[in-house]
Every structure is written in structure tokens, then in C-alpha cells.
């Protein structure tokens, strides 16, 4: 056994979880990330079953002078959770969710996925904002923000966090809350995984019926511009119980009849999370504003809604996903015209295939803005609406067709009509990352984050992420760090 092999043997014997090594079937399974753009071969994957495994793995890495990454749900668009030749802390075995129904509090371990959290809270008639895809990791989502159907009602996921337990880069236990290390608490709500390794989140939970009103209305490309203007006016005055996302896309995939293939449509998902009868009354004006091609809004389980995007476009294994997003304090007519023009000029997928680009426009405002820009590190950009431009395709040789269209056409042209700041969880990074990340936060927030980073991670060991370097340091490229330990 060589040096690195015997050192890893030492780590293995200090873990309750498994140490997955190259060549093992479980290593291959766990190395798969949400976007197939990220194919990685880590040195080893330490499956942490509890806080002690996290502490031991960090102390091992520090003792050996090797880099480590942190992996939760694996949905990070740039795949930071796994890096070639780098030891990965896999938190997914830590996926417990404890609910205190009387105190309306939840403790969610950092390896949990949204679907687990929703399932365990719904059984008590409670809920908290999550994302819109059930296998996204709670940790990465919450450390960056957390935008989902309940965002107008309860803010982002991180607005509901009351405490975070974590392990520092020294391997020490730390608690971040309004009382304990308040600066760290502020930074870990929006600053991503830059400051410490979160092991669990304490969250406020809210009463919500497991059955809510939800579904989609679909409009043709001809009706979409007028409908989207109704959507805008409706959402600006809508009660917080309303959630919505309009999606401009080309009909594609094996279920679409040949004569409709590639047709531009607008699918608007509408959600009402209060009383069902009241929801019918509240949503009626928008549902009937322009007669839709179809209307599937009906009572359904919230946990079913949380799987509405599963499979088809975003979360299949072979999908090469790339994404940009922006905040809209106002949604101007010029923005809507630009979005329509971009979709009309977008590449047309092959018949029967699921490749495509799309633009989503989510309703924000409500509780998301009421908490205030300074309350957490998450940029909010005064957003009453929020767009995402997404490319998803299968063939590497077609990256420039799909990814290139979002990167070079959709993102700059939609951003020209958007406000400043950006939600980093929904932005793939490009060559301009060193300028884009500070811009996303704004100068004051970024400076405060750098200061807190200097205190908790002065050597930027937690740098495989949307990185915030310590004060006075440029972000080192992972390849240039000299610390990776190739197997
Ligand atoms: C299909 C899909 C759907 C999505 N839908 C939504 C949505 O509806 N709403 C939304 O807000 N976002 C959404 N996102 C974006 C998502 O919030 C981010 O990609 C988020 O980073 C995913 O977290 P994760 O734990 O799954 O990812 P990971 O890749 O495991 O982690 C993401 C980053 O956080 C770091 N990290 C993870 N856990 C910890 C920890 N415990 N301590 C310190 N650092 C840690 C990792 O090192 C990595 O840099 C979606 C992404 C995808 C791919």
C-alpha cells in the first residue's frame, strides 16, 4: 500500500460511514452529479454518518495537508461538491429530519433532500419554503437562499432558519444563530458554503394543509404576451398565499405529437396554499383572463407539486444543464418582448428529444422582500419577479448550441432589462466569475462577507464553491492551489 493508500486506510478506520474509493461501484454511483457537464473523479468519498465523521474527515485532511470538498444534494450547477483528485465529504448519509409539532420547529440534517424535509413536515400539517425539485439538497439550497412556491408566503428557505450547527475548518464545533456568532449566522444565510461545514439547520415551520390548490394553465405563443401582462398585474397585488411561475418553452419530448413538436408555448404554474375555496376565488381572474389551451389547477398534495419538474427536462442523468438568472424589481413590457423574441429565435430540438432552452418568470415580492436586504447575506435585488434561463441537453458536441444560446443571447439580453444583484444558486459560473460574484452581492455585502471569511476560513480551504475569498486575497484557481492530492 502506498502512502496515500495507507493514509486513507487511517481515515477509513476513523469513520462510521464508508470510504468510497475509485473502482468501487458505490463510488461510481455517488460521483454522478445533477448536471452531466460535471464528470468528476475525486480522490475518495468519505460518507459522513454524523458530526463525528465530519470532524474526523476535516481533521484528517488538515493533518495530511490535502484539499477537501463538501457534497450534499449534488445539485450545484458547476459541480463544486466533487473535484478531480480531491477528498469529498459526502453528507448525504446525514439525512434525518426531526419535527417538533408543538414548537413548530424542525431540525434538518445537512445531507437531507427537499423531498425528505417536505414529507416529514407535511405529515404534521407544517411546511417551510423549499425549492421546486425534491432531490435538491437542503444544505446547498439553504446556504445560498432557497426559492420555491412558498417564497411569497414565508420568504426564502434561509429566512426561516433560526440556527445552524457546523464544523469549522479547524474541525471545531460551532453554532451560528442570532445569539451565537451572529456575524457567522448572517454570512451562512446567503454566503454559501464558504465559512464552515453546516451539519444541521434549525427551521421555523408553518401550518399548511398538505393539500393545496395547484396546476398549470397553458397558452399559445400568440396569447402569451397578453397573458404575461395579466400575470404581472395579478401577481403584484396577489395575497402571499399565491405562488406562480410562467415558463416559456418549446413543446418537446417523446409525449408531444409530431405536429406540435417545437411549438412555442407558455406554461404557467399557479399555486394557492391557503383555504381551497378561497384559492378558487382568488385565482379565477387570472385563470380566465385569456382562455387557456388547458387548465389543470386542482387540489393536490404539496409533496406532489414538489415533484412536478422531476424527470422530463431537468433531473435526468444525462442532462447537461446550464443556467443564468436575474432579479426584476419591475417587469417591463420591453422585458416581456425580449423574452418572447429570444424564445422565438431559440434552437428547435430534434423530434422526440428533450433538449431545449426555456425562460421562467417567478412571482416574488411578499415575504421575500419584507425581511429586508440587509437581514441576511442573500442578495434580493428588490425582486417582484425573478427570471431563469436554462439550457438542458444531452450531447457534449451540442454545448454551444444550447448552453451557448443561454450564455451569449438569453442572459445578456434579459439582464439588460433586469435590476442589479443575482441569486448565485441559479447562476452557472463562467470566465467572469471573479467579477460576477462580487457584483451579485453588491460591494458592501461582499466586503462584509470577505471580512467574515477572513475570520473563519483565512486560508480559503472552503474554496470549492461560489467562492468568497478572504480579504486581500484573489480567488485561487483549484488547479493552482498546489494542495490537491492526486491518487
Ligand atoms: C434540478 C435543479 C433544481 C433546482 N431548483 C431550485 C429551486 O427550486 N430553488 C432554488 O433556490 N434553487 C434551486 N436549484 C439550485 C440549488 O439551490 C443549488 O444548486 C444548490 O447549491 C444545491 O444544493 P445541493 O446541496 O443539492 O448541492 P451540492 O452540489 O451538494 O452543494 C452545493 C454547494 O454547497 C456546498 N455545500 C453543500 N453542503 C454544504 C454544507 N453542509 N456545508 C458547507 N457547504 C456545503 C458545496 O460544497 C457546493 O459548493 C436547483 C438546482 C438544480 C440542479
Coordinates of C-alpha atoms and ligand atoms in Angstrom, one line a residue, residues 30 33-35 54 68-82 89-92 109-114 129-149 156-157 164-167 188 192-201 245 306 309-310 313-316 321 323 378 386 388 390 423-427 462-467, ligand 1:
X30 CA -22.0 8.7 -5.8
X33 CA -23.8 15.0 -10.2
X34 CA -27.1 16.7 -11.2
X35 CA -25.6 18.2 -14.4
X54 CA -17.3 15.3 9.6
X68 CA -11.4 18.6 0.6
X69 CA -14.8 19.4 -0.9
X70 CA -18.3 19.3 0.7
X71 CA -21.1 17.4 -1.1
X72 CA -24.8 17.4 -0.1
X73 CA -27.5 17.1 -2.8
X74 CA -25.0 17.4 -5.7
X75 CA -27.3 19.9 -7.5
X76 CA -24.7 22.7 -7.7
X77 CA -24.7 23.7 -11.4
X78 CA -20.9 23.8 -11.6
X79 CA -20.4 20.6 -9.6
X80 CA -18.2 22.1 -6.9
X81 CA -19.1 19.3 -4.4
X82 CA -16.7 16.9 -6.2
X89 CA -17.1 14.9 2.4
X90 CA -20.4 13.4 1.4
X91 CA -23.1 14.5 3.8
X92 CA -26.0 12.5 2.3
X109 CA -29.5 17.4 8.9
X110 CA -27.3 18.8 6.2
X111 CA -27.5 15.7 3.9
X112 CA -31.2 15.8 3.6
X113 CA -33.0 16.4 0.4
X114 CA -36.0 18.7 0.0
X129 CA -40.1 27.2 1.8
X130 CA -38.0 24.8 -0.3
X131 CA -37.1 24.6 -3.9
X132 CA -39.2 23.2 -6.7
X133 CA -37.3 19.9 -7.3
X134 CA -37.5 17.3 -4.5
X135 CA -34.0 15.8 -4.8
X136 CA -32.2 19.2 -4.4
X137 CA -30.0 19.2 -1.2
X138 CA -31.4 21.2 1.7
X139 CA -27.8 22.3 2.6
X140 CA -26.6 23.9 -0.7
X141 CA -30.1 25.4 -1.3
X142 CA -30.4 26.9 2.2
X143 CA -26.8 28.2 2.5
X144 CA -27.4 30.1 -0.8
X145 CA -31.1 31.1 -0.4
X146 CA -33.9 28.7 -1.3
X147 CA -36.6 30.0 -3.7
X148 CA -39.8 27.9 -4.2
X149 CA -43.6 28.0 -4.2
X156 CA -36.6 32.2 1.1
X157 CA -35.7 29.0 3.0
X164 CA -27.1 26.4 12.1
X165 CA -24.7 23.8 13.7
X166 CA -21.5 23.5 11.8
X167 CA -17.9 22.3 11.9
X188 CA -24.1 31.5 6.3
X192 CA -23.0 29.6 0.6
X193 CA -20.6 27.0 2.0
X194 CA -17.7 29.5 2.4
X195 CA -17.5 29.7 6.1
X196 CA -17.9 26.3 7.8
X197 CA -19.4 22.9 7.1
X198 CA -23.0 23.0 8.1
X199 CA -24.2 19.8 9.8
X200 CA -27.8 20.7 10.6
X201 CA -30.3 23.5 10.3
X245 CA -44.0 30.6 -12.3
X306 CA -42.8 19.4 -5.3
X309 CA -40.4 19.0 -12.6
X310 CA -38.9 15.6 -11.8
X313 CA -36.3 18.4 -18.5
X314 CA -34.0 19.0 -15.6
X315 CA -33.2 16.0 -13.5
X316 CA -32.4 13.2 -15.9
X321 CA -27.7 21.7 -17.5
X323 CA -28.5 28.2 -16.1
X378 CA -28.6 36.6 0.3
X386 CA -37.4 36.6 -11.0
X388 CA -34.2 31.9 -15.0
X390 CA -32.0 27.3 -18.6
X423 CA -29.0 34.8 -6.8
X424 CA -25.9 32.7 -7.1
X425 CA -27.5 29.3 -6.6
X426 CA -29.2 29.8 -10.0
X427 CA -26.2 31.0 -12.0
X462 CA -13.5 26.1 1.7
X463 CA -13.0 27.3 -1.9
X464 CA -14.7 24.7 -4.0
X465 CA -17.9 26.8 -4.2
X466 CA -19.2 30.1 -5.4
X467 CA -16.1 31.5 -3.7
Ligands
LIG1 C1 -32.6 20.4 -10.9 C2 -32.3 21.6 -10.1 C3 -33.4 22.3 -9.5 C4 -33.2 23.4 -8.7 N1 -34.2 24.0 -8.1 C5 -34.0 25.1 -7.3 C6 -35.1 25.8 -6.7 O1 -36.3 25.5 -7.0 N2 -34.9 26.8 -5.9 C7 -33.6 27.2 -5.6 O2 -33.5 28.1 -4.8 N3 -32.6 26.5 -6.1 C8 -32.7 25.5 -6.9 N4 -31.7 24.9 -7.5 C9 -30.3 25.4 -7.2 C10 -29.8 24.8 -5.9 O3 -30.3 25.6 -4.9 C11 -28.3 24.9 -5.9 O4 -27.8 24.2 -7.0 C12 -27.8 24.3 -4.6 O5 -26.4 24.7 -4.5 C13 -27.9 22.8 -4.5 O6 -27.6 22.3 -3.2 P1 -27.1 20.8 -3.1 O7 -26.9 20.6 -1.7 O8 -28.0 20.0 -3.8 O9 -25.8 20.8 -3.9 P2 -24.2 20.4 -3.7 O10 -23.7 20.4 -5.1 O11 -24.1 19.2 -2.9 O12 -23.7 21.7 -2.9 C14 -23.8 23.0 -3.4 C15 -22.6 23.8 -2.8 O13 -22.8 24.0 -1.4 C16 -21.6 23.4 -0.8 N5 -22.2 22.7 0.4 C17 -23.1 21.7 0.3 N6 -23.5 21.3 1.6 C18 -22.7 22.1 2.4 C19 -22.6 22.1 3.8 N7 -23.3 21.3 4.6 N8 -21.7 23.0 4.4 C20 -21.0 23.8 3.6 N9 -21.0 23.8 2.2 C21 -21.9 22.9 1.7 C22 -21.0 22.5 -1.8 O14 -19.6 22.4 -1.5 C23 -21.2 23.2 -3.1 O15 -20.3 24.3 -3.3 C24 -31.8 23.8 -8.4 C25 -30.8 23.1 -9.0 C26 -31.0 22.0 -9.8 C27 -29.8 21.3 -10.4

